[in-house]
Amino acid sequence: MATSHGQQLTPSESDIGLSTQMTRSKSLFLDDDLLDGYVDELVDAFESLWNEMEHARAFKQGVPVNVCITSVERDPLRHRIDPVLYTIQLEHGPFKWTVRRRYKHFVALDRDLHFYWLKCRLTKNRHVPLMHLPVRLGWQGARKHELESYLAQVLKIEVFRNHPAALDFLEVSRFSFFDDLGKTKGKEYFVRKNAGGHHVELNIFGCNCAGTCAYCCCPLVSHSLRWKKRWMIIKDSFLMLIKQSSGRISYVMLMDKEFTVMLLAAAAGVTYGIQVHNLSRDLLIQSWSDRQAREWFVAVEHMRRTGPGAVWTQEQRHDSYAPVRKDAQAMWFVDAEDYYSAVADAINSAQYEIFIAGWWLSPELYLKRRLANMNRWRLDKLLQRKAEAGVQISILIYKEIANAVPIQSQHTFDSLMKLHSNIMVLRHPDHGRQGIYYWGHHEKVVCIDQQVSFVGGLDLCYGRWDSPGHPLTDLPKRRAAATVFSASEGIDMVDGGEETLPSPIASHNRRVAFAEYDAETETVVMEVPSAAEGAADKRPPMKKRASRRVTKAWQRARRLGWIARRSTSTELGDVPMTTYTPRAVVRQHSTDDQLMTVVETLEYGQACELCPATVSCQHLYDFPGQDYSNPLVVDFNNVHRPFNDIISRAVTPRLPWHDIHACVVGVAAGDIARHFIQRWNYSKQNKGIRFLSRRRVNYLLPRVLPSPDVSWMDGDSLHKCEVQLLRSAGEWSCGVPQESSILHAYCSAILKAQHFIYIENQFFISSQPDSNPPIHNPIVDTLAERIIRAHEYVTCKGGCFCLCLFEYLEKTWE
């Protein structure tokens, strides 16, 4: 048996069949060897069951389960043999739920537990008490108390209450008591679901007809009419189906503004069935009795109307999928230098999940720069480190048309998928199968533990990192190594010799200092890693003569007051760094020969801690490799070689990149995560069987995780505000009808403008009715309407109204 809960969801018919076979074997075969071998096989099977129950406990350890039979109903007209229906109220920690069972269900539970007790006796190492359902039950009132007492005794024994038969009886699964899935336990039990019903049907052959067209030979016609047994669970804002065989999630249905449930009559062709509808699917569910179908209908309707997910079933402002969040916390970033640094700190603080969606993602991107240990903050290294710590990482990127866009998403896929099994990458859409050629995913989202989310206009890719100064050139910075050790009076420069330090100095005190001269700012900076970092350093030592020259020059520069030690240290992850900065500006053309000796000697060997290169190290730049780019001159190419320059730094200036990004914390961040989950689950469904068989792609679930660690944030930058998430989504991207909440919000803001309108965008295109296909931009019509109103107002009452439109790239205004 597998460690998943698939067997826990399965009734224990296998136990019954096993016991029957054992009795038959005793009557037919008297050979002791055969009997001993069969007993050994039975013991091994039981050990497997025991190990599964050890690893797949559904109930929380140490938390009691309280049980109470609240009501007894009789219906002898419809149930002549077993007319009594018991309503059982259960409580486990903060979770409360109700199940309804007949006496035959108690008998079946007692039978399965008794077989389990017999297996325990065979192993001779399990001390499980024997208990039986009372054979002779009294009148109705006494029977109620006796059954309640029996359940209470069963639930006190951990091995009994985690038995598959008990879990089925109590409507419990391994997803029932996860606090991050909600504080409410909805109804759970076996159902039969009908395949199909998606509003956007796709099959592995790329046909969208779902077998309905006259010329389609799609083999899924019969498949779409089959019914499959599933374990269905209702949660706060979604419902999900679990496969009985493997225990894996087979489908997740999110609540949205069209989420409804309908009880089907027999005339509809489904007996004892309900239909659950949302924007993406009509899900047909069939139960085994009319009572169960009505219970499912009441449970889903109750969760839709009064549960925590009711907020998702209401109409929202701007026709958005997400509600307006009051008193949300948000902050913003201008240019990628601050944004990338915040993303690096956020990813480094992740404990559970990381979601990343983007148009382009470069694995070799440095999120923090101008640091001695810059390699620690390279995106792929950072994600690998978190994946090894157990964080689940899901990355969804745009699958480009290779001949049109040179972003090479296949390189991103291959580079990240091989790092760790906890990293999963999906590329969407599959152009050939889905017939999508004119649209592309252009959103940029990073979500940490569904509690901290970044959304805006900056991809985690080459060419985006920039500072507010927007430098046009990037000449190499000079950096070299000198041996230092920690003395009692502090860190000082010494002559380390040609190979090693003198023997009295401990090896763990040996460190390497990085001194850097920046010709643009005319400053000298020295960075000294910690002892732990220096002990693992494998750089070649400097020559004795060069080391002495560096030492003497630095000592004289400090003595003259040109260079002073900063009293505080900057924390770079878990590696503390001590930074040296000049007290006075050091001129590049200084007349001091010794200081010039320092600057010249610093270039010795082009030493770099990040790679073995010593001549042309790309880490000596602020814009390494393809980060130094100008797409107006040469577009990106060969991105699988990230540290190869694509333009000449000495001839061609780089193209600055100016953009903004926002960060939200709390419930609003969960709204962004919900959008990513919807996109991810839809992309998973559209992937072919050939892709999914290579590596399992799991469904994602909306979760309410513990409050994140936001100590890396600047508290003064967080602001309380009203936040609503907007998006552009459609059938091809999310499997839902077209949503244009961003467009509606634009038009609403323009019409409500009082004094001026400022629009800054990468592209802006007006309406072109004569083009093929015709292009119509409602924002232009709204701008024209507002300008006409402003002109009329100014003509009558005076004043002014200003409209500023700023675009980045040339030839984008029509």
Coordinates of C-alpha atoms in Angstrom, one line a residue, residues 515-806:
A515 CA 38.8 45.8 -2.4
E516 CA 37.0 47.5 -5.3
Y517 CA 37.7 50.9 -7.0
D518 CA 34.8 52.4 -8.9
A519 CA 36.0 54.8 -11.5
E520 CA 32.5 56.4 -12.0
T521 CA 32.0 57.4 -8.3
E522 CA 35.8 57.6 -7.6
T523 CA 35.5 55.6 -4.4
V524 CA 37.3 52.6 -2.9
V525 CA 35.3 49.9 -1.1
M526 CA 36.7 47.0 0.8
E527 CA 34.5 44.0 1.9
V528 CA 35.6 41.3 4.3
P529 CA 33.6 38.1 4.6
S530 CA 33.1 36.3 7.9
A531 CA 35.4 33.7 9.3
A532 CA 33.1 30.8 8.2
E533 CA 33.0 32.1 4.7
G534 CA 36.8 32.7 4.5
A535 CA 37.6 29.2 5.8
A536 CA 35.9 27.7 2.8
D537 CA 37.6 30.0 0.4
K538 CA 39.8 28.3 -2.2
R539 CA 41.3 31.3 -4.1
P540 CA 45.0 31.2 -5.0
P541 CA 47.2 33.4 -2.8
M542 CA 48.7 36.6 -4.2
K543 CA 52.4 37.0 -4.8
K544 CA 54.4 38.2 -1.9
R545 CA 55.5 41.4 -3.5
A546 CA 52.1 42.4 -4.7
S547 CA 50.6 41.6 -1.2
R548 CA 53.2 43.8 0.5
R549 CA 52.4 46.7 -1.8
V550 CA 48.7 46.4 -1.2
T551 CA 49.2 46.2 2.6
K552 CA 51.5 49.2 2.9
A553 CA 49.3 51.3 0.6
W554 CA 46.1 50.4 2.5
Q555 CA 47.7 51.1 5.9
R556 CA 48.9 54.5 4.7
A557 CA 45.5 55.4 3.2
R558 CA 43.8 54.5 6.5
R559 CA 46.4 56.5 8.5
L560 CA 45.9 59.6 6.4
G561 CA 42.1 59.4 6.8
W562 CA 41.3 58.4 3.2
I563 CA 39.8 55.1 4.2
A564 CA 38.0 54.3 7.5
R565 CA 36.2 51.3 8.8
R566 CA 32.4 51.5 9.1
S567 CA 31.3 50.8 12.6
T568 CA 28.3 48.7 11.6
S569 CA 28.1 45.6 9.3
T570 CA 25.6 45.0 6.6
E571 CA 23.8 41.6 6.7
L572 CA 23.8 39.7 3.4
G573 CA 21.7 36.7 4.1
D574 CA 23.6 34.6 6.6
V575 CA 27.0 36.0 5.7
P576 CA 27.9 39.2 7.6
M577 CA 30.1 41.6 5.7
T578 CA 32.2 44.5 6.9
T579 CA 32.5 47.3 4.4
Y580 CA 35.2 49.9 4.2
T581 CA 34.3 53.2 2.6
P582 CA 36.3 56.4 2.1
R583 CA 36.0 59.3 4.6
A584 CA 37.0 61.8 1.8
V585 CA 36.6 61.5 -1.9
V586 CA 39.5 59.7 -3.5
R587 CA 40.4 61.3 -6.8
Q588 CA 41.2 59.0 -9.7
H589 CA 44.2 61.1 -10.7
S590 CA 45.7 61.5 -7.2
T591 CA 49.4 62.4 -7.0
D592 CA 50.0 60.0 -4.2
D593 CA 52.1 57.2 -5.7
Q594 CA 51.2 54.7 -3.0
L595 CA 47.5 55.2 -3.3
M596 CA 47.8 54.8 -7.1
T597 CA 49.7 51.6 -6.3
V598 CA 46.7 50.4 -4.4
V599 CA 44.4 51.1 -7.3
E600 CA 46.7 49.5 -9.9
T601 CA 47.4 46.5 -7.7
L602 CA 43.8 45.8 -7.1
E603 CA 43.5 44.6 -10.7
Y604 CA 46.0 41.9 -10.1
G605 CA 44.8 38.5 -11.3
Q606 CA 41.2 39.8 -11.8
A607 CA 40.3 37.6 -8.8
C608 CA 36.6 36.7 -8.4
E609 CA 34.9 34.6 -5.8
L610 CA 32.1 33.6 -8.1
C611 CA 33.8 31.7 -10.8
P612 CA 37.3 30.3 -11.7
A613 CA 37.8 32.9 -14.5
T614 CA 40.7 35.4 -13.8
V615 CA 40.9 37.4 -17.0
S616 CA 37.4 38.2 -18.3
C617 CA 35.1 37.6 -15.3
Q618 CA 31.6 38.9 -16.0
H619 CA 30.9 39.2 -12.2
L620 CA 33.0 42.4 -12.2
Y621 CA 30.2 44.2 -13.9
D622 CA 27.0 45.7 -12.6
F623 CA 25.3 44.4 -15.7
P624 CA 27.0 41.0 -16.4
G625 CA 26.7 39.3 -19.7
Q626 CA 23.4 39.7 -21.5
D627 CA 22.1 42.1 -18.8
Y628 CA 24.1 44.7 -20.7
S629 CA 21.7 45.0 -23.6
N630 CA 20.1 47.3 -26.1
P631 CA 17.3 45.6 -28.0
L632 CA 17.0 48.6 -30.3
V633 CA 20.4 47.7 -31.7
V634 CA 20.8 43.9 -31.1
D635 CA 18.0 41.8 -29.7
F636 CA 18.6 39.0 -27.2
N637 CA 20.1 35.8 -28.6
N638 CA 21.7 32.6 -27.3
V639 CA 20.3 33.2 -23.8
H640 CA 21.6 29.8 -22.8
R641 CA 25.0 31.6 -22.7
P642 CA 24.1 34.2 -20.2
F643 CA 27.6 35.7 -19.6
N644 CA 28.4 36.3 -23.2
D645 CA 28.1 40.0 -24.2
I646 CA 25.8 40.6 -27.1
I647 CA 26.9 44.2 -27.7
S648 CA 30.2 46.0 -27.2
R649 CA 30.4 47.8 -23.9
A650 CA 33.0 50.2 -25.3
V651 CA 30.9 51.2 -28.3
T652 CA 27.2 50.7 -27.7
P653 CA 25.3 52.2 -24.7
R654 CA 22.8 50.0 -22.9
L655 CA 19.1 50.7 -23.1
P656 CA 17.9 51.8 -19.6
W657 CA 14.8 50.1 -18.3
H658 CA 12.3 52.1 -16.2
D659 CA 9.3 50.3 -14.6
I660 CA 7.3 49.9 -11.4
H661 CA 6.3 47.0 -9.3
A662 CA 4.0 46.6 -6.2
C663 CA 4.0 44.3 -3.2
V664 CA 1.0 43.4 -1.1
V665 CA 0.9 41.6 2.2
G666 CA -1.9 39.6 3.7
V667 CA -5.3 38.7 2.3
A668 CA -4.8 40.7 -0.9
A669 CA -1.7 38.7 -1.5
G670 CA -3.8 35.5 -1.3
D671 CA -6.0 37.0 -4.1
I672 CA -3.0 37.1 -6.4
A673 CA -2.1 33.5 -5.3
R674 CA -5.6 32.4 -6.2
H675 CA -5.3 33.8 -9.7
F676 CA -2.0 32.0 -10.1
I677 CA -3.6 28.7 -8.8
Q678 CA -6.4 29.1 -11.4
R679 CA -3.9 29.6 -14.2
W680 CA -1.7 26.7 -13.0
N681 CA -4.5 24.2 -12.7
Y682 CA -5.9 25.1 -16.1
S683 CA -2.4 24.8 -17.7
K684 CA -2.0 21.4 -16.0
Q685 CA -5.2 20.2 -17.5
N686 CA -4.2 21.3 -21.0
K687 CA -0.9 19.5 -20.9
G688 CA -0.7 16.3 -22.9
I689 CA -0.5 12.9 -21.3
R690 CA 3.0 12.6 -22.7
F691 CA 4.2 15.6 -20.6
L692 CA 2.4 14.6 -17.5
S693 CA 3.7 11.0 -17.5
R694 CA 7.3 12.3 -17.4
R695 CA 6.9 14.1 -14.1
R696 CA 3.8 14.5 -12.0
V697 CA 2.3 17.9 -11.9
N698 CA 0.2 18.5 -8.8
Y699 CA -2.9 20.7 -8.5
L700 CA -2.4 23.7 -6.3
L701 CA -4.9 24.7 -3.5
P702 CA -5.8 28.1 -2.0
R703 CA -4.3 28.0 1.5
V704 CA -4.3 30.3 4.6
L705 CA -0.7 29.9 5.8
P706 CA 0.8 31.4 9.0
S707 CA 1.8 35.1 8.9
P708 CA 5.1 35.4 7.0
D709 CA 8.4 36.8 8.2
V710 CA 8.5 40.3 6.8
S711 CA 11.4 41.6 8.9
W712 CA 13.3 42.2 5.6
M713 CA 10.7 44.9 4.7
D714 CA 11.1 48.5 5.5
G715 CA 8.2 49.3 7.9
D716 CA 8.0 52.9 6.8
S717 CA 7.5 51.8 3.1
L718 CA 4.4 49.7 3.9
H719 CA 1.1 51.7 3.6
K720 CA -2.4 50.8 4.6
C721 CA -4.7 51.3 1.6
E722 CA -7.7 49.8 -0.3
V723 CA -6.6 47.1 -2.6
Q724 CA -8.4 45.2 -5.4
L725 CA -6.7 42.8 -7.8
L726 CA -7.5 43.3 -11.5
R727 CA -6.6 41.1 -14.4
S728 CA -7.1 40.3 -18.1
A729 CA -8.1 36.7 -18.5
G730 CA -9.8 34.5 -21.0
E731 CA -10.7 31.0 -22.1
W732 CA -7.2 30.3 -23.5
S733 CA -5.3 31.5 -20.4
C734 CA -7.5 30.6 -17.4
G735 CA -10.4 28.6 -18.9
V736 CA -13.0 31.3 -18.0
P737 CA -15.0 33.7 -20.1
Q738 CA -13.2 36.9 -20.9
E739 CA -12.5 39.2 -17.9
S740 CA -11.4 42.8 -18.6
S741 CA -11.4 44.3 -15.1
I742 CA -8.1 46.2 -15.9
L743 CA -9.8 47.9 -18.9
H744 CA -12.9 48.7 -16.8
A745 CA -10.7 50.2 -14.0
Y746 CA -8.7 52.3 -16.6
C747 CA -11.9 53.7 -18.1
S748 CA -13.5 54.4 -14.7
A749 CA -10.4 56.2 -13.4
I750 CA -10.1 58.4 -16.6
L751 CA -13.8 59.4 -16.4
K752 CA -13.4 60.4 -12.7
A753 CA -10.2 62.4 -13.3
Q754 CA -10.5 66.0 -11.9
H755 CA -7.3 67.9 -12.9
F756 CA -4.9 65.8 -15.0
I757 CA -4.3 62.4 -16.5
Y758 CA -0.8 60.9 -16.7
I759 CA -0.3 57.6 -18.6
E760 CA 3.1 56.0 -18.8
N761 CA 3.1 52.7 -20.7
Q762 CA 5.4 50.6 -22.7
F763 CA 3.0 50.4 -25.6
F764 CA -0.1 52.4 -26.5
I765 CA -2.2 51.8 -29.6
S766 CA -5.3 53.6 -30.7
S767 CA -8.3 52.2 -32.6
Q768 CA -7.7 51.0 -36.1
P769 CA -11.0 50.0 -37.7
D770 CA -9.5 49.5 -41.1
S771 CA -6.8 47.0 -40.0
N772 CA -7.2 43.3 -40.4
P773 CA -8.4 42.2 -37.9
P774 CA -9.9 45.5 -36.7
I775 CA -8.5 47.0 -33.5
H776 CA -10.6 48.9 -31.1
N777 CA -9.2 50.4 -27.9
P778 CA -12.0 51.7 -25.5
I779 CA -9.4 53.6 -23.5
V780 CA -8.9 56.0 -26.5
D781 CA -12.6 56.6 -26.7
T782 CA -12.8 57.2 -22.9
L783 CA -9.9 59.7 -23.2
A784 CA -11.6 61.5 -26.0
E785 CA -14.8 61.7 -24.0
R786 CA -13.0 63.1 -21.0
I787 CA -11.0 65.6 -23.1
I788 CA -14.3 66.9 -24.7
R789 CA -15.8 67.3 -21.3
A790 CA -12.7 69.1 -20.0
H791 CA -12.7 71.5 -23.1
E792 CA -16.3 72.3 -22.5
Y793 CA -15.7 73.0 -18.8
V794 CA -12.6 75.2 -19.5
T795 CA -14.4 77.1 -22.1
C796 CA -17.3 77.9 -19.8
K797 CA -15.6 78.4 -16.4
G798 CA -11.9 78.7 -17.2
G799 CA -9.0 76.7 -15.7
C800 CA -7.0 74.0 -17.3
F801 CA -6.9 70.2 -17.8
C802 CA -3.6 68.4 -18.6
L803 CA -3.1 65.1 -20.4
C804 CA 0.4 63.5 -20.5
L805 CA 1.1 60.3 -22.4
F806 CA 4.6 58.9 -22.2

